[in-house]
Coordinates of C-alpha atoms and ligand atoms in Angstrom, one line a residue:
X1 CA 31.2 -4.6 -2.7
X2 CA 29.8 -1.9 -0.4
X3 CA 31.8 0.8 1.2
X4 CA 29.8 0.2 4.3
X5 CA 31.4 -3.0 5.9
X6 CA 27.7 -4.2 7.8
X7 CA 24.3 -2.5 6.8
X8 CA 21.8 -3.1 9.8
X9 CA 17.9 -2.9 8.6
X10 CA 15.9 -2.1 11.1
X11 CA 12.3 -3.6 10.4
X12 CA 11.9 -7.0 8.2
X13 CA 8.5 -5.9 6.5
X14 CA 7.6 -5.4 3.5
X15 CA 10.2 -3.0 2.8
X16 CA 13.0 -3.8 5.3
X17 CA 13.4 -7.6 4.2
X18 CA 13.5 -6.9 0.1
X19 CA 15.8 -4.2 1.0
X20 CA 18.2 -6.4 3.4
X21 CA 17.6 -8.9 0.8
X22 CA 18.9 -6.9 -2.4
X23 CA 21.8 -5.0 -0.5
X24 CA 23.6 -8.7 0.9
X25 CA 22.9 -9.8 -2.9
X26 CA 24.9 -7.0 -3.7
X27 CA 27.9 -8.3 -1.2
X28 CA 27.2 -6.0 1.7
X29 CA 27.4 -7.8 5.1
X30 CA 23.4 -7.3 6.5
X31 CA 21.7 -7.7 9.4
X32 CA 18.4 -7.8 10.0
X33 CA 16.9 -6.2 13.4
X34 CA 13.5 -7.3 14.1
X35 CA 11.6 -7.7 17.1
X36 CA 9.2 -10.5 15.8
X37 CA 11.0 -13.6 16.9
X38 CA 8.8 -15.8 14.8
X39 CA 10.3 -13.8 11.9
X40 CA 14.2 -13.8 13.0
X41 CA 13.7 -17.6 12.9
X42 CA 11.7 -17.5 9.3
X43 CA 14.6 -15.6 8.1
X44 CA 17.1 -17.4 9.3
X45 CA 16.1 -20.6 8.1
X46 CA 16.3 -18.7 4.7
X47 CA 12.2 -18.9 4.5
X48 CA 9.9 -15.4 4.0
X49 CA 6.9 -14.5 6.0
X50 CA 5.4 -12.0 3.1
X51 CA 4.5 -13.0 0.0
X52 CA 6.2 -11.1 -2.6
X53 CA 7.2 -12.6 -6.1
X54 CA 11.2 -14.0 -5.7
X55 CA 11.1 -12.7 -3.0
X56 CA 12.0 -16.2 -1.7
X57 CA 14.6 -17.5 -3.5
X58 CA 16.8 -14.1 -3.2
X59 CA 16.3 -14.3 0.6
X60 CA 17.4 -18.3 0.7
X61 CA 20.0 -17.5 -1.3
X62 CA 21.7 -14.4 0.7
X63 CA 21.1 -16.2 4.2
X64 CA 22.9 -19.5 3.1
X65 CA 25.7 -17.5 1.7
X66 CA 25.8 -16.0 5.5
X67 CA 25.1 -12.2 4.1
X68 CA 22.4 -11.9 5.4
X69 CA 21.0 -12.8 9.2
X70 CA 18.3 -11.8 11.3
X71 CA 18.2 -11.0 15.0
X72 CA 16.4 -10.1 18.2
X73 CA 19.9 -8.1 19.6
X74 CA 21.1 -5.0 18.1
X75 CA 24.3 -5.1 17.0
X76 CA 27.3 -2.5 15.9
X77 CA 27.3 -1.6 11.6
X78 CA 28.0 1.3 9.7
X79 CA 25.0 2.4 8.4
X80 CA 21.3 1.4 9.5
X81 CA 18.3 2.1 7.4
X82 CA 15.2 2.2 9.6
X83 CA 11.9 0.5 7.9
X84 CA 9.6 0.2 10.3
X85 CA 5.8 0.9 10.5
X86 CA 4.5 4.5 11.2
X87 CA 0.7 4.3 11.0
X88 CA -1.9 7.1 12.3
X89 CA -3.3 6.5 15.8
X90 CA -7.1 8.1 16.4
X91 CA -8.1 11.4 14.8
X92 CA -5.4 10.6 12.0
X93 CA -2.2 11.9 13.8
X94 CA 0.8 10.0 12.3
X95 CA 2.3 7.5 15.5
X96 CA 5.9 7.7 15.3
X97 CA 6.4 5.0 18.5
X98 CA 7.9 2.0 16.4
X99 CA 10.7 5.2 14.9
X100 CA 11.0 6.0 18.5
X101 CA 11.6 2.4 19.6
X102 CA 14.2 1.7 16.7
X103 CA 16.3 4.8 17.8
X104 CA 15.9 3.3 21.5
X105 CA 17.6 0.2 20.0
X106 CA 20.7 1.3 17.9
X107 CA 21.4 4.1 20.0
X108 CA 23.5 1.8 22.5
X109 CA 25.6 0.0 19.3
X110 CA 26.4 3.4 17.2
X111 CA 29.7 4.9 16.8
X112 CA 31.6 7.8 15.5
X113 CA 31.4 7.8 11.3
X114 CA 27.5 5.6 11.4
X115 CA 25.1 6.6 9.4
X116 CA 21.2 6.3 10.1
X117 CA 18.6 6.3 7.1
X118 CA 15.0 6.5 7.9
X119 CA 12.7 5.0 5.1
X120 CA 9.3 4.9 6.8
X121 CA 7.1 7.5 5.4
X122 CA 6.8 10.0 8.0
X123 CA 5.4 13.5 8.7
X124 CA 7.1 16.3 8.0
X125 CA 10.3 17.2 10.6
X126 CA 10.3 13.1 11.6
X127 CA 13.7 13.0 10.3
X128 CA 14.6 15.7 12.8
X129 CA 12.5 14.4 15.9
X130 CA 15.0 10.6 15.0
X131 CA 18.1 12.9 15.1
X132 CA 16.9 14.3 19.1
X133 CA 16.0 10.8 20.0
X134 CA 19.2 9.6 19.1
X135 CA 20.9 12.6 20.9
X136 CA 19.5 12.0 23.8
X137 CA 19.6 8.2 24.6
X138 CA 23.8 8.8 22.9
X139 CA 24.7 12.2 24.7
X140 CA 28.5 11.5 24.2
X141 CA 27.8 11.7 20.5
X142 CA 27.0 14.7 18.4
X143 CA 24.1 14.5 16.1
X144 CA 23.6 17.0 12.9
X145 CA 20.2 18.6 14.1
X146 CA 23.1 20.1 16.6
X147 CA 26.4 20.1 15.4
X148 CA 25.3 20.7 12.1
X149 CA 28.3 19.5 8.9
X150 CA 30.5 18.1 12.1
X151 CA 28.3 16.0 13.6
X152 CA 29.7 12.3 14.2
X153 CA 26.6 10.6 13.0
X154 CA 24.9 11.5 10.1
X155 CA 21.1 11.6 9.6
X156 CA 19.0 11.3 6.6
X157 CA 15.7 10.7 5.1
X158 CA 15.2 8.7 1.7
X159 CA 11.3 7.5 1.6
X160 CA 10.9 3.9 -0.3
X161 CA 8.7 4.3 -3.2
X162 CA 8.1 0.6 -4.4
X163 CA 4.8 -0.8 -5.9
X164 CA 3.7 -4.3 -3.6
X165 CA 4.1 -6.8 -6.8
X166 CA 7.0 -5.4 -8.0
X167 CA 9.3 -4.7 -5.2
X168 CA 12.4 -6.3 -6.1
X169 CA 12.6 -4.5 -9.5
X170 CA 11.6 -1.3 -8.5
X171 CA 14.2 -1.2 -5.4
X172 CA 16.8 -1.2 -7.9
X173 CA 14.9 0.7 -11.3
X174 CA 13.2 3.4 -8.9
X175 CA 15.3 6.9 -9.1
X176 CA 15.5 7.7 -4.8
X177 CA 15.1 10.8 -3.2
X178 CA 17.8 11.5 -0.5
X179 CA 17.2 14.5 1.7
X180 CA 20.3 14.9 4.6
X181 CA 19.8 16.9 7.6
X182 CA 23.0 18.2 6.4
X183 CA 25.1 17.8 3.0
X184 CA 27.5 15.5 4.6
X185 CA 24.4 13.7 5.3
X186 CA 23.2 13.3 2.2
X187 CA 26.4 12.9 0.5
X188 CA 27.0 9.4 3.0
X189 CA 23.0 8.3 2.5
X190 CA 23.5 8.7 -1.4
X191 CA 27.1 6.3 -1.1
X192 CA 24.7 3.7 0.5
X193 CA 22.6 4.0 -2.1
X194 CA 24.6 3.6 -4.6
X195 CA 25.3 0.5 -3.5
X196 CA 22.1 -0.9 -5.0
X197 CA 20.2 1.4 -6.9
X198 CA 20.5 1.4 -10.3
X199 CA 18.0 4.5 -10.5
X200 CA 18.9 8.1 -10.4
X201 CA 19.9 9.2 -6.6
X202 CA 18.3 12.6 -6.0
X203 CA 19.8 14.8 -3.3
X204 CA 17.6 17.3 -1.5
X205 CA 16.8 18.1 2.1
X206 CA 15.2 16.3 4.7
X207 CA 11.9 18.2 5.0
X208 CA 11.7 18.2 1.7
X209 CA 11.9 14.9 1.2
X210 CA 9.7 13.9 4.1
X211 CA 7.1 15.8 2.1
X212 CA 7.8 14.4 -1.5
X213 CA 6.8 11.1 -0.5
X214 CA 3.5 12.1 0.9
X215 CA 3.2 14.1 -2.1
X216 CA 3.3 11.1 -4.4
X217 CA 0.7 8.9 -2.3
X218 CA -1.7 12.0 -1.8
X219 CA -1.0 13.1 -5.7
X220 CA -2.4 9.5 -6.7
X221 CA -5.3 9.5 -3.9
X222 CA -6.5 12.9 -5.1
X223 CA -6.7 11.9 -9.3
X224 CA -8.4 8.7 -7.7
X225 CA -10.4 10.7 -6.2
X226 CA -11.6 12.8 -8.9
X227 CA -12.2 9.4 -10.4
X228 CA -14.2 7.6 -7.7
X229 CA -16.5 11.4 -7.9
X230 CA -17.0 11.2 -11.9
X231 CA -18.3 7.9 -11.1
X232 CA -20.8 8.7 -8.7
X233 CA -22.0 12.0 -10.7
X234 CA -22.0 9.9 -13.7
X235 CA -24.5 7.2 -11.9
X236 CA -26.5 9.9 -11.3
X237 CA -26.6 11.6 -14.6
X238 CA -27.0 8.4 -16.4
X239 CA -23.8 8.2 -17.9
X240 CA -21.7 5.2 -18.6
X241 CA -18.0 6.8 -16.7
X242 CA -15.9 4.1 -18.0
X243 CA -16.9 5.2 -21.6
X244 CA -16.7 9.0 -19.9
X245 CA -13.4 8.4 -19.2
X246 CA -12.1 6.2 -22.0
X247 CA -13.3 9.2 -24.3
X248 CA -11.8 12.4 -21.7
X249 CA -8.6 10.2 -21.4
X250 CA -8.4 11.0 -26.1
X251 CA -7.4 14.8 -25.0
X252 CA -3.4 14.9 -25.0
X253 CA -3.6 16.6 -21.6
X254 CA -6.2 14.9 -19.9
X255 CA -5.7 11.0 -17.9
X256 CA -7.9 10.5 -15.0
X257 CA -7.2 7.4 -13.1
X258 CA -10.0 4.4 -12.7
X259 CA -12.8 4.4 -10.2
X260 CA -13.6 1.8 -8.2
X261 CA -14.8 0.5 -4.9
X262 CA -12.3 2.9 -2.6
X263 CA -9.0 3.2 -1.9
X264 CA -6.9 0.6 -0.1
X265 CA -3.6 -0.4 1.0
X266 CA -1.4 0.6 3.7
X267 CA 0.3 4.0 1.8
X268 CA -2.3 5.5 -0.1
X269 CA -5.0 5.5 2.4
X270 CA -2.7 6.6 5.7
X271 CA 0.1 9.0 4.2
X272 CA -2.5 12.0 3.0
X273 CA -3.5 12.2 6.3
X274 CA 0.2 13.4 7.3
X275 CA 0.3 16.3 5.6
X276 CA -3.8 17.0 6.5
X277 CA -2.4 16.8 10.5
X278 CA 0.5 19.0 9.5
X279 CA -1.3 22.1 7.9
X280 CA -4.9 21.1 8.6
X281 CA -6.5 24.6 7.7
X282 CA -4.5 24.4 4.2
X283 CA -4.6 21.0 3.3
X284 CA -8.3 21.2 2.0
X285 CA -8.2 19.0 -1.0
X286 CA -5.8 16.7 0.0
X287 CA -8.5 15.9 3.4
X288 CA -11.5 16.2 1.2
X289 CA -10.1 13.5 -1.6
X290 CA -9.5 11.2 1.0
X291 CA -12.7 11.6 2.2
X292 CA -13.9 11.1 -1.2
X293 CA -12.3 7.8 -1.5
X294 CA -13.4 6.9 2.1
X295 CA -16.9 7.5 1.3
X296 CA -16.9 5.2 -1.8
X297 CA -17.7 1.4 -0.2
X298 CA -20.9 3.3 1.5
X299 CA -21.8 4.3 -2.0
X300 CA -21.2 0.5 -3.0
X301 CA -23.1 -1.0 -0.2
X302 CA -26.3 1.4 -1.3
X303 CA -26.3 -0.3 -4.4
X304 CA -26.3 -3.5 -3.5
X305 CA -28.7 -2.5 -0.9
X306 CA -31.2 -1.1 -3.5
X307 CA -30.4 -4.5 -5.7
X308 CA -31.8 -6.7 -2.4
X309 CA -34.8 -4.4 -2.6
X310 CA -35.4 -5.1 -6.3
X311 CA -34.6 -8.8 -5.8
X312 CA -37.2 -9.0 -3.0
X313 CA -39.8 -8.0 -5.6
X314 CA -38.3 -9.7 -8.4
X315 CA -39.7 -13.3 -8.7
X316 CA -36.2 -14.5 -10.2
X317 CA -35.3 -14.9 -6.4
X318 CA -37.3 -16.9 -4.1
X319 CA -36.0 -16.2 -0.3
X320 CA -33.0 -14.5 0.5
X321 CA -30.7 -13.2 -2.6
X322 CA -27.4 -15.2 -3.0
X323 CA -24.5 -12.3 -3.7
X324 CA -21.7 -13.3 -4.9
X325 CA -18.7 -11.1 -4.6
X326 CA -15.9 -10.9 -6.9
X327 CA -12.7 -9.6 -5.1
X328 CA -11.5 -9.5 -1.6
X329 CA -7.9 -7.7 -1.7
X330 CA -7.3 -4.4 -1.9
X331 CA -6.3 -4.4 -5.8
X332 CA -5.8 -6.7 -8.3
X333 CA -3.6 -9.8 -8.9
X334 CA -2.3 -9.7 -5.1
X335 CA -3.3 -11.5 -2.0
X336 CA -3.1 -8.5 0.3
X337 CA -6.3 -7.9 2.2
X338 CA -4.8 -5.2 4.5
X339 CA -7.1 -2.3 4.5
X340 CA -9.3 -3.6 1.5
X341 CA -12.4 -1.5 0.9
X342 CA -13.3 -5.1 -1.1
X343 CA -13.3 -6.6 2.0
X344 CA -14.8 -4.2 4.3
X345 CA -18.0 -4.4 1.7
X346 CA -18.2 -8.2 1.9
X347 CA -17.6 -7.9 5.7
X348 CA -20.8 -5.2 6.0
X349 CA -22.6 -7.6 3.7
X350 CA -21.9 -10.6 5.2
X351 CA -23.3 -9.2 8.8
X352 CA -27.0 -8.8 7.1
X353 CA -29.8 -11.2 7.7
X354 CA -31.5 -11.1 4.4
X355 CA -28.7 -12.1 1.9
X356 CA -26.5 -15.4 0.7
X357 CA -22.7 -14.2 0.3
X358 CA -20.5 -16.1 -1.9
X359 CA -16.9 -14.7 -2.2
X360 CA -14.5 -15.7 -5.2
X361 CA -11.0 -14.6 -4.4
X362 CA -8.6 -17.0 -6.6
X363 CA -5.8 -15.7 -4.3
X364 CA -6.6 -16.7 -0.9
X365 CA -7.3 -20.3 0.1
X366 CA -9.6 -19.6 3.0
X367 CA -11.7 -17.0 4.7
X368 CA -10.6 -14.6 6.8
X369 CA -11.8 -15.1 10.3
X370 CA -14.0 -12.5 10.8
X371 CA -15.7 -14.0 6.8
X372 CA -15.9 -17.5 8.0
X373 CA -18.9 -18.9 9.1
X374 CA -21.0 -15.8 7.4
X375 CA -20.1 -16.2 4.0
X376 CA -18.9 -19.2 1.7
X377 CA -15.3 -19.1 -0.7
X378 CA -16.1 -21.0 -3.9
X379 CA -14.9 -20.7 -7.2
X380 CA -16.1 -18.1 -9.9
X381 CA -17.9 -20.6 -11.7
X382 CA -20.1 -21.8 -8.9
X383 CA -20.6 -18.4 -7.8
X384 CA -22.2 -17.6 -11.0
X385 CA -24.8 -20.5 -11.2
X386 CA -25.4 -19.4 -7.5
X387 CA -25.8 -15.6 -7.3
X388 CA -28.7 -13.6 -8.7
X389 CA -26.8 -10.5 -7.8
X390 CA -22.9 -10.2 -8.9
X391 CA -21.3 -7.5 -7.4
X392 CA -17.3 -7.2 -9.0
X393 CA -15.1 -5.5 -6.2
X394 CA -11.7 -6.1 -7.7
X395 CA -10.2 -6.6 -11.5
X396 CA -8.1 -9.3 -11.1
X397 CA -6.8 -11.1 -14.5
X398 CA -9.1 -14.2 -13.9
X399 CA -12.5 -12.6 -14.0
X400 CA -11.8 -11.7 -17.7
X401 CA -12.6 -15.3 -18.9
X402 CA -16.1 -14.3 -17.4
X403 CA -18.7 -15.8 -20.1
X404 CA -21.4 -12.6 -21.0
X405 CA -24.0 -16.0 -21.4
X406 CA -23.1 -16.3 -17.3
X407 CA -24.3 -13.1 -16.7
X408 CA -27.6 -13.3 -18.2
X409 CA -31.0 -12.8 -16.0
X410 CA -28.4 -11.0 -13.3
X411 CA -28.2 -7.9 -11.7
X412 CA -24.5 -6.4 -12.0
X413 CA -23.2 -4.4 -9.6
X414 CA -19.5 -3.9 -11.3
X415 CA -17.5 -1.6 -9.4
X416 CA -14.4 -1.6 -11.8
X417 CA -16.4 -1.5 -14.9
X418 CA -14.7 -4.7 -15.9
X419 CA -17.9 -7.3 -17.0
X420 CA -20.3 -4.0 -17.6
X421 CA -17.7 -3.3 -20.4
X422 CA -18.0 -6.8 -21.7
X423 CA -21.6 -6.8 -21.6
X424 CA -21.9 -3.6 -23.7
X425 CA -19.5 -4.6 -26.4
X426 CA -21.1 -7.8 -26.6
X427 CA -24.9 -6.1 -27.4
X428 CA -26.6 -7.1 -24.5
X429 CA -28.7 -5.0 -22.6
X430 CA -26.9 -5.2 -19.1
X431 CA -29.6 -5.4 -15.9
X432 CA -27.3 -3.2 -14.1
X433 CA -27.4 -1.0 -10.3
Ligands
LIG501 N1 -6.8 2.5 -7.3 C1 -7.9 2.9 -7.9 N2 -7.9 3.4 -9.2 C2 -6.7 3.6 -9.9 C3 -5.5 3.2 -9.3 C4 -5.6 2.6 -8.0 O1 -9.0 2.7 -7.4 O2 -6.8 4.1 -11.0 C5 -6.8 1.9 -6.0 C6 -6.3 0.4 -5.9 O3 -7.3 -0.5 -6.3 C7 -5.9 0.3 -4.5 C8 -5.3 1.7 -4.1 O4 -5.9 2.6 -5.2 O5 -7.0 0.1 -3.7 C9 -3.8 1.8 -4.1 O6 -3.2 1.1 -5.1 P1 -2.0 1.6 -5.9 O7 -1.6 0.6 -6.9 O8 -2.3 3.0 -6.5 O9 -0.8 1.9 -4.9 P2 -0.1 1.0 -3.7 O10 -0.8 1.4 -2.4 O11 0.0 -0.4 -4.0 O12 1.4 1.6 -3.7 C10 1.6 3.0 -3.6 C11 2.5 3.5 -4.8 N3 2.5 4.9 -4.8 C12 2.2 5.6 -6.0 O13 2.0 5.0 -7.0 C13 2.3 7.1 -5.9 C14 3.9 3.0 -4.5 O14 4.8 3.5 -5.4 C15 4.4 3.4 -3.1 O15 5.7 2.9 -2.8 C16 3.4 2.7 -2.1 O16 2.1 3.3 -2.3 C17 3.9 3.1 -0.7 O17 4.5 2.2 0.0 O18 3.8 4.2 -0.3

């Protein structure tokens, strides 16, 4: 049983929901805060809107026990964790609104002893900036950016860190970082915590913590990075980078990450560009990676650009070269499109005049809108007796039963070095961009 008698999660995304989800599994009364409607009544019926594996059951099960609920109306707890987005609005400056908006919304419902928890990454000092917001919408209450150890609510930061695939494990295995805006702070955050996570609970500061998250996302996007630039040197060099890599990777120091079409997601992509608006003069590498990784599906579309040259020429192709494209979400084994450099490739393909485009994506039943109409969704093996050009955007399990025979006579365009690798071990001489 929790210490805290309700837990109010602000935010049933991706994070809020598994969160609200695991907590009431754990007996602690939660309530969901969300301003979707659609999605109050989703939860509340015990059903998910995200897709994320048992995800389902463990929500049906904690809303027909009645602990946990969703609703439109804030309402009075002892601790709320805010999990709401906080994307970058133009020339990458992080948008704090929907932090702004939840602190509009509990501000009226909290009382002497609450604690608030922000979980959205966020820019360095957001944790802070919640703290004023709250002050000044609660004025009879004293907050710790203020009062300091005294204050009657306390304020902290503790960033999720969960992979998308394996978020209800993770919320419980991952060790947490829990940064107060003063000990007593942290010392309340860390009781919540406790209350579900089986994984070390790490007490630092807020700032500090703000920044560890951002560190993680921009420490993976930069060793991409460095990955997605071997690749593109190694192209030109005439060097195979998967073996480049598979042989660098045999030093005991050395393991680069995996190249491939860009970087997608909604964390990887956005958070680097946090720090990069906080210390732009410094933050050199961190801006230039992402850059780097940005750059990477224009690198891919030249390819298949030079491949509708050759076919042009090539009498193996009479008219317009069929493409077919392996892949649509933003890595493997998932269904999440958002932000998919996979996608945005088909979507700049599909536009052309002078190209077929087949898409095989085993985990999405149709198109998405902006696809439909230009390009067809079939299945792998149709695409194959289809394409003269295969381009392989994401490594998901099923495109390992590819046949090498089924690649004979076509150009390869493999972005993830999956089918190349096959090729090569098989003896063939791949016809590759
Ligand atoms: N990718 C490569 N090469 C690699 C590894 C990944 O191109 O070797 C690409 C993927 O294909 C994908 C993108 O990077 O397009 C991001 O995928 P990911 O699996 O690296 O990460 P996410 O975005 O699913 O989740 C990350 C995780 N952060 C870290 O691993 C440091 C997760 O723990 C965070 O909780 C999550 O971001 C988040 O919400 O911030």
């Amino acid at each position: 049983m929790t210490d805290f008698g309700t837990v109010c999660v602000v935010g049933l995304g991706y994070i809020g929901l598994p969160t609200a989800a695991v907590l009431a599994s754990r007996g602690a009364r939660v309530v969901g805060l969300e301003i979707n409607p659609a999605t109050v009544a989703t939860i509340n019926r015990g059903d998910v809107h995200i897709v994320e594996p048992d995800l389902d059951l463990l929500v049906r099960e904690v809303v027909e026990s009645g602990l946990l609920r969703a609703t439109e109306t804030p309402v009075e707890a002892d601790a709320f964790m805010i999990a709401v987005p906080t994307p970058f609005a133009d020339q990458h400056v992080p948008d704090l609104s929907f932090v702004k908006a939840a602190a509009a919304a509990i501000a009226p419902v909290l009382k002497r002893g609450d604690l608030v928890v922000l979980e959205s990454t966020s820019p360095v000092g957001a944790t802070e900036r919640l703290s004023q917001w709250l002050a000044s919408y609660r004025p009879d209450l004293s907050f710790p950016h203020d009062t300091g150890e005294r204050s009657d609510i306390r304020v902290a930061y503790c960033p999720e860190r969960v992979l998308p695939g394996n978020v209800l494990n993770e919320l419980v295995e991952n060790d947490r970082i829990i940064g107060g805006i003063t000990q007593a702070c942290s010392k309340a955050a860390a009781a919540l915590y406790a209350q579900f996570v089986k994984g070390e609970r790490i007490v630092t500061n807020a700032r500090t913590a703000e920044m560890c998250k951002l560190a993680e996302n921009s420490f993976r996007d930069t060793n991409i990075a460095f990955a997605n630039e071997l690749s593109i040197i190694s192209e030109k060099l005439g060097i195979d980078v998967w073996e480049l890599i598979r042989l660098a990777n045999r030093h005991p120091r050395v393991s680069i990450l995996q190249p491939g079409p860009g970087v997608g997601g909604h964390c990887i992509a956005v958070d680097p560009w946090f720090i990069v608006d906080s210390a732009p003069d410094e933050a050199r590498l961190i801006r230039t990676a992402r850059e780097v990784n940005d750059s990477k599906p224009h690198w891919v579309l030249a390819q298949v650009e030079a491949a509708i040259i050759e076919a042009g020429s090539d009498r193996r192709t009479e008219g317009r070269p069929t493409i077919a494209c392996l892949g649509l979400s933003f890595k493997p084994n998932i269904d999440d499109l958002r932000e998919s450099p996979a996608l945005d490739i088909c979507q700049k393909l599909a536009s052309r005049k002078d190209c077929e485009i087949l898409v095989v994506e085993p985990h999405i039943r149709a198109l998405p809108a902006d696809l439909a109409g230009a390009a067809e969704l079939v299945d792998v093996t149709e695409a194959l007796s289809r394409a003269s050009i295969i381009l392989l955007l994401v490594d998901h399990t099923a495109f390992n039963d590819i046949a090498v025979e089924a690649l004979q006579d076509k150009c390869l365009i493999d972005t993830r070095g999956v089918l190349l690798q096959k090729l090569k071990a098989s003896g063939a001489e791949p016809d590759v961009k």
